[in-house]
mmCIF file of C-alpha atoms in Angstrom:
data_model
loop_
_atom_site.group_PDB
_atom_site.id
_atom_site.type_symbol
_atom_site.label_atom_id
_atom_site.label_comp_id
_atom_site.label_asym_id
_atom_site.label_seq_id
_atom_site.Cartn_x
_atom_site.Cartn_y
_atom_site.Cartn_z
ATOM 1 C CA MET A 1253 13.575 -12.289 -10.930
ATOM 2 C CA SER A 1254 13.266 -8.489 -10.681
ATOM 3 C CA ASP A 1255 10.099 -6.573 -11.462
ATOM 4 C CA ILE A 1256 10.688 -3.620 -13.792
ATOM 5 C CA LEU A 1257 8.815 -0.328 -13.982
ATOM 6 C CA GLU A 1258 9.536 1.827 -17.031
ATOM 7 C CA ALA A 1259 8.230 5.214 -18.087
ATOM 8 C CA ASP A 1260 9.078 6.181 -21.652
ATOM 9 C CA SER A 1261 8.444 9.198 -23.900
ATOM 10 C CA ILE A 1262 6.602 11.095 -21.150
ATOM 11 C CA THR A 1263 5.476 14.584 -22.158
ATOM 12 C CA LYS A 1264 3.234 17.009 -20.278
ATOM 13 C CA ARG A 1265 2.229 20.604 -20.863
ATOM 14 C CA PHE A 1266 0.191 22.959 -18.711
ATOM 15 C CA GLY A 1267 -1.092 25.533 -21.147
ATOM 16 C CA LEU A 1268 1.912 26.854 -23.055
ATOM 17 C CA ASN A 1269 4.350 25.622 -20.406
ATOM 18 C CA ALA A 1270 6.112 22.359 -21.289
ATOM 19 C CA ILE A 1271 6.903 20.655 -17.961
ATOM 20 C CA LEU A 1272 8.030 17.238 -19.237
ATOM 21 C CA THR A 1273 9.415 17.010 -22.751
ATOM 22 C CA ASP A 1274 10.747 13.471 -23.206
ATOM 23 C CA VAL A 1275 11.256 11.591 -19.954
ATOM 24 C CA TYR A 1276 12.537 8.035 -19.629
ATOM 25 C CA LEU A 1277 12.793 6.360 -16.241
ATOM 26 C CA LYS A 1278 13.542 2.772 -15.270
ATOM 27 C CA CYS A 1279 13.265 1.347 -11.758
ATOM 28 C CA GLU A 1280 13.676 -2.294 -10.766
ATOM 29 C CA THR A 1281 12.937 -4.050 -7.509
ATOM 30 C CA GLY A 1282 16.069 -3.511 -5.439
ATOM 31 C CA ASP A 1283 16.439 0.083 -6.673
ATOM 32 C CA ILE A 1284 15.965 3.305 -4.774
ATOM 33 C CA PHE A 1285 15.669 5.839 -7.570
ATOM 34 C CA GLY A 1286 16.316 9.402 -6.370
ATOM 35 C CA LEU A 1287 14.637 12.190 -8.307
ATOM 36 C CA LEU A 1288 16.025 15.689 -7.705
ATOM 37 C CA GLY A 1289 15.078 19.040 -9.156
ATOM 38 C CA ARG A 1290 14.072 22.590 -8.423
ATOM 39 C CA ASN A 1291 10.518 23.653 -7.559
ATOM 40 C CA GLY A 1292 8.349 23.474 -10.640
ATOM 41 C CA SER A 1293 10.732 21.223 -12.546
ATOM 42 C CA GLY A 1294 8.122 18.444 -12.859
ATOM 43 C CA LYS A 1295 9.029 15.934 -10.127
ATOM 44 C CA SER A 1296 5.547 15.692 -8.609
ATOM 45 C CA THR A 1297 3.981 15.774 -12.056
ATOM 46 C CA LEU A 1298 6.068 12.769 -13.119
ATOM 47 C CA LEU A 1299 5.160 10.762 -10.009
ATOM 48 C CA LYS A 1300 1.433 11.425 -10.541
ATOM 49 C CA ILE A 1301 1.737 10.321 -14.171
ATOM 50 C CA LEU A 1302 3.566 7.159 -13.113
ATOM 51 C CA PHE A 1303 0.838 6.362 -10.598
ATOM 52 C CA GLY A 1304 -1.921 7.169 -13.070
ATOM 53 C CA THR A 1305 -3.774 10.010 -11.326
ATOM 54 C CA LEU A 1306 -2.566 12.636 -13.813
ATOM 55 C CA GLN A 1307 -2.866 12.186 -17.536
ATOM 56 C CA ALA A 1308 0.153 12.929 -19.712
ATOM 57 C CA ASP A 1309 0.064 14.303 -23.210
ATOM 58 C CA ASN A 1310 2.089 11.268 -24.226
ATOM 59 C CA LYS A 1311 3.303 8.288 -22.210
ATOM 60 C CA PHE A 1312 4.271 4.644 -22.243
ATOM 61 C CA ILE A 1313 4.143 3.118 -18.761
ATOM 62 C CA ARG A 1314 5.344 -0.470 -18.673
ATOM 63 C CA LEU A 1315 5.320 -2.943 -15.799
ATOM 64 C CA ASN A 1316 7.371 -6.036 -16.606
ATOM 65 C CA GLY A 1317 7.172 -5.180 -20.297
ATOM 66 C CA LYS A 1318 3.389 -4.751 -20.476
ATOM 67 C CA VAL A 1319 1.910 -1.298 -21.172
ATOM 68 C CA TYR A 1320 -0.657 0.049 -18.690
ATOM 69 C CA ASP A 1321 -2.581 3.299 -18.608
ATOM 70 C CA ASN A 1322 -3.247 3.585 -14.866
ATOM 71 C CA LEU A 1323 -1.032 1.500 -12.601
ATOM 72 C CA TYR A 1324 -3.039 2.342 -9.499
ATOM 73 C CA THR A 1325 -5.824 0.094 -10.780
ATOM 74 C CA LEU A 1326 -3.552 -2.982 -10.599
ATOM 75 C CA ILE A 1327 -3.514 -4.889 -7.320
ATOM 76 C CA ASN A 1328 -0.117 -4.835 -5.560
ATOM 77 C CA SER A 1329 1.592 -2.910 -8.347
ATOM 78 C CA VAL A 1330 2.292 0.667 -7.216
ATOM 79 C CA CYS A 1331 1.474 2.815 -4.185
ATOM 80 C CA TYR A 1332 1.999 6.559 -3.918
ATOM 81 C CA LEU A 1333 2.768 9.078 -1.180
ATOM 82 C CA PRO A 1334 1.539 12.532 -2.259
ATOM 83 C CA GLN A 1335 2.803 15.739 -0.695
ATOM 84 C CA ASP A 1336 -0.508 16.220 1.128
ATOM 85 C CA SER A 1337 -1.697 13.717 3.736
ATOM 86 C CA PHE A 1338 -4.031 11.003 2.455
ATOM 87 C CA LEU A 1339 -5.079 9.421 5.787
ATOM 88 C CA PRO A 1340 -8.540 10.060 7.328
ATOM 89 C CA LYS A 1341 -7.925 12.425 10.234
ATOM 90 C CA HIS A 1342 -10.907 11.271 12.336
ATOM 91 C CA LEU A 1343 -9.576 7.694 12.722
ATOM 92 C CA THR A 1344 -7.055 6.477 15.269
ATOM 93 C CA ILE A 1345 -3.677 5.221 14.145
ATOM 94 C CA GLY A 1346 -4.604 1.729 15.334
ATOM 95 C CA LYS A 1347 -7.832 1.683 13.300
ATOM 96 C CA THR A 1348 -6.068 3.061 10.237
ATOM 97 C CA THR A 1349 -3.338 0.436 10.486
ATOM 98 C CA HIS A 1350 -5.954 -2.292 10.868
ATOM 99 C CA LEU A 1351 -7.692 -1.123 7.694
ATOM 100 C CA TYR A 1352 -4.449 -1.021 5.707
ATOM 101 C CA LEU A 1353 -2.601 -4.074 6.945
ATOM 102 C CA GLY A 1354 -5.049 -6.276 8.854
ATOM 103 C CA ARG A 1355 -5.039 -7.276 12.507
ATOM 104 C CA ASP A 1356 -2.360 -9.962 12.198
ATOM 105 C CA ARG A 1357 0.329 -7.450 11.238
ATOM 106 C CA MET A 1358 -0.458 -4.738 13.775
ATOM 107 C CA SER A 1359 1.714 -6.065 16.600
ATOM 108 C CA ALA A 1360 4.872 -6.024 14.468
ATOM 109 C CA PHE A 1361 3.929 -2.626 13.003
ATOM 110 C CA PHE A 1362 3.749 -0.983 16.430
ATOM 111 C CA ASP A 1363 6.999 -2.540 17.635
ATOM 112 C CA ASP A 1364 8.438 0.839 16.838
ATOM 113 C CA GLU A 1365 10.017 3.496 19.044
ATOM 114 C CA ILE A 1366 8.131 6.321 17.351
ATOM 115 C CA LEU A 1367 4.688 4.705 16.994
ATOM 116 C CA SER A 1368 4.528 2.383 20.015
ATOM 117 C CA SER A 1369 2.708 4.885 22.234
ATOM 118 C CA LEU A 1370 0.491 6.379 19.527
ATOM 119 C CA ALA A 1371 -1.860 3.541 18.554
ATOM 120 C CA ASP A 1372 -4.857 5.112 20.301
ATOM 121 C CA SER A 1373 -4.124 8.638 19.057
ATOM 122 C CA LYS A 1374 -6.165 10.155 16.263
ATOM 123 C CA ILE A 1375 -4.480 10.989 12.988
ATOM 124 C CA SER A 1376 -5.482 14.626 13.544
ATOM 125 C CA SER A 1377 -3.362 14.814 16.724
ATOM 126 C CA LEU A 1378 -0.066 13.895 15.057
ATOM 127 C CA SER A 1379 2.672 16.366 14.252
ATOM 128 C CA GLY A 1380 3.618 16.800 10.612
ATOM 129 C CA GLY A 1381 6.692 14.621 11.050
ATOM 130 C CA GLU A 1382 4.826 11.868 12.914
ATOM 131 C CA LEU A 1383 2.146 11.813 10.230
ATOM 132 C CA ARG A 1384 4.714 11.582 7.456
ATOM 133 C CA TYR A 1385 6.510 8.756 9.256
ATOM 134 C CA LEU A 1386 3.244 6.833 9.695
ATOM 135 C CA GLU A 1387 2.228 7.255 6.053
ATOM 136 C CA ILE A 1388 5.592 6.040 4.780
ATOM 137 C CA LYS A 1389 5.662 3.028 7.085
ATOM 138 C CA LEU A 1390 2.131 2.046 6.047
ATOM 139 C CA LEU A 1391 2.996 2.194 2.347
ATOM 140 C CA LEU A 1392 6.244 0.288 2.803
ATOM 141 C CA ASN A 1393 4.299 -2.466 4.567
ATOM 142 C CA THR A 1394 1.854 -2.998 1.718
ATOM 143 C CA ASN A 1395 2.487 -5.660 -0.924
ATOM 144 C CA SER A 1396 3.095 -3.147 -3.718
ATOM 145 C CA LYS A 1397 6.027 -3.922 -5.996
ATOM 146 C CA PHE A 1398 6.836 -0.212 -6.376
ATOM 147 C CA VAL A 1399 6.510 2.740 -4.024
ATOM 148 C CA LEU A 1400 6.459 6.377 -5.199
ATOM 149 C CA LEU A 1401 7.312 8.899 -2.474
ATOM 150 C CA ASP A 1402 6.882 12.642 -2.948
ATOM 151 C CA GLU A 1403 8.753 14.626 -0.255
ATOM 152 C CA PRO A 1404 8.955 11.756 2.301
ATOM 153 C CA PHE A 1405 11.289 13.690 4.619
ATOM 154 C CA ASN A 1406 9.139 16.825 4.750
ATOM 155 C CA GLY A 1407 8.636 17.977 8.354
ATOM 156 C CA THR A 1408 10.557 15.099 9.901
ATOM 157 C CA SER A 1409 13.153 15.482 12.626
ATOM 158 C CA PRO A 1410 16.707 14.222 12.024
ATOM 159 C CA LEU A 1411 15.959 11.097 14.100
ATOM 160 C CA MET A 1412 12.788 10.397 12.120
ATOM 161 C CA ALA A 1413 14.630 10.999 8.858
ATOM 162 C CA ASP A 1414 17.260 8.447 9.878
ATOM 163 C CA SER A 1415 14.525 5.923 10.743
ATOM 164 C CA ILE A 1416 12.827 6.529 7.398
ATOM 165 C CA LYS A 1417 16.106 5.961 5.558
ATOM 166 C CA LYS A 1418 16.572 2.648 7.371
ATOM 167 C CA MET A 1419 13.030 1.602 6.418
ATOM 168 C CA LEU A 1420 13.633 2.535 2.781
ATOM 169 C CA LEU A 1421 16.859 0.560 2.563
ATOM 170 C CA ALA A 1422 15.224 -2.487 4.165
ATOM 171 C CA ALA A 1423 12.126 -2.282 1.940
ATOM 172 C CA SER A 1424 14.196 -1.959 -1.234
ATOM 173 C CA SER A 1425 15.300 -5.570 -0.908
ATOM 174 C CA THR A 1426 11.875 -6.655 -2.187
ATOM 175 C CA ARG A 1427 10.523 -3.653 -4.112
ATOM 176 C CA GLY A 1428 11.497 -0.647 -6.176
ATOM 177 C CA ILE A 1429 11.268 2.859 -4.731
ATOM 178 C CA VAL A 1430 11.162 6.197 -6.529
ATOM 179 C CA LEU A 1431 11.513 9.213 -4.252
ATOM 180 C CA THR A 1432 11.956 12.941 -4.500
ATOM 181 C CA ASP A 1433 12.779 15.436 -1.770
ATOM 182 C CA HIS A 1434 14.082 18.988 -1.426
ATOM 183 C CA ASP A 1435 16.814 17.761 0.926
ATOM 184 C CA PHE A 1436 19.116 16.267 -1.684
ATOM 185 C CA ARG A 1437 21.414 14.831 0.986
ATOM 186 C CA ASN A 1438 18.681 12.516 2.289
ATOM 187 C CA VAL A 1439 17.956 11.396 -1.270
ATOM 188 C CA LEU A 1440 21.608 10.716 -2.026
ATOM 189 C CA ASP A 1441 22.024 8.840 1.273
ATOM 190 C CA VAL A 1442 19.657 6.069 0.174
ATOM 191 C CA SER A 1443 19.601 6.118 -3.634
ATOM 192 C CA ASN A 1444 21.538 3.694 -5.782
ATOM 193 C CA LYS A 1445 20.291 5.542 -8.887
ATOM 194 C CA CYS A 1446 19.762 9.287 -9.124
ATOM 195 C CA CYS A 1447 18.560 11.737 -11.757
ATOM 196 C CA LEU A 1448 18.013 15.482 -11.911
ATOM 197 C CA MET A 1449 14.930 16.978 -13.530
ATOM 198 C CA PHE A 1450 16.353 19.576 -15.905
ATOM 199 C CA ASP A 1451 14.736 21.396 -18.812
ATOM 200 C CA GLY A 1452 11.902 18.892 -19.040
ATOM 201 C CA GLY A 1453 14.054 15.749 -18.999
ATOM 202 C CA LEU A 1454 16.223 13.656 -16.695
ATOM 203 C CA LYS A 1455 19.986 13.998 -16.301
ATOM 204 C CA THR A 1456 21.748 10.998 -14.747
ATOM 205 C CA ILE A 1457 23.710 11.964 -11.635
ATOM 206 C CA LYS A 1458 26.724 9.741 -10.994
ATOM 207 C CA ASP A 1459 28.288 11.845 -8.235
ATOM 208 C CA GLN A 1460 27.511 15.003 -6.273
ATOM 209 C CA THR A 1461 29.733 17.229 -8.410
ATOM 210 C CA GLU A 1462 27.299 16.828 -11.297
ATOM 211 C CA LEU A 1463 24.674 18.632 -9.206
ATOM 212 C CA VAL A 1464 26.979 21.654 -9.360
ATOM 213 C CA LYS A 1465 27.519 21.192 -13.094
ATOM 214 C CA TRP A 1466 23.782 21.381 -13.764
ATOM 215 C CA GLY A 1467 23.294 24.347 -11.432
ATOM 216 C CA TYR A 1468 21.211 22.546 -8.808
ATOM 217 C CA VAL A 1469 23.545 23.314 -5.881
ATOM 218 C CA SER A 1470 26.663 25.415 -5.338
ATOM 219 C CA GLU A 1471 30.021 23.893 -4.425
ATOM 220 C CA PHE A 1472 29.905 25.049 -0.805
ATOM 221 C CA MET A 1473 26.699 23.030 -0.239
ATOM 222 C CA LEU A 1474 28.451 19.719 -0.926
#
């Protein structure tokens, strides 16, 4: 039976600026929900409200039909990748992985072409792409039913981006994923549902031509 995350009637203003006016979003385990939109359209704001670290002016957040105020307080419910790194830079990758996943899962975690030689490296020594890759893999290996990813492909090389997409597709078999990224092609590559943040709400995107219709991209970009 699928788990269901719903956000309904979400509104948020910053001063006189209405960022979210009436947002509804539904993600089930098995979904990769792509969230597109221009800078300042409210994508990051919506993810923070879903997670519970930013208060909305109005919201109904439901997990399996039950309303919650802050999902991050529930064990194994939702985890969140912010745009800025959240890992302690003074620790090694091995120590960080141990803290997140436990010793029993470390061997399988480091059976990885990108991370296999980095276990003894400090977080502070990683490139931006390596750090992003590590953060995403850690979150996808938690027991959270839903994973919220803000700009997961930021700073990653094409090879890393391909590896991340493979991880997302594999993880979606047991959880729901909501992701946003400036590279709409990466989002479309993995998403089975996609919406565009537009004028404070969400527009369902059924094919790439609708991104042109709503003025998000020009025809020559497709």
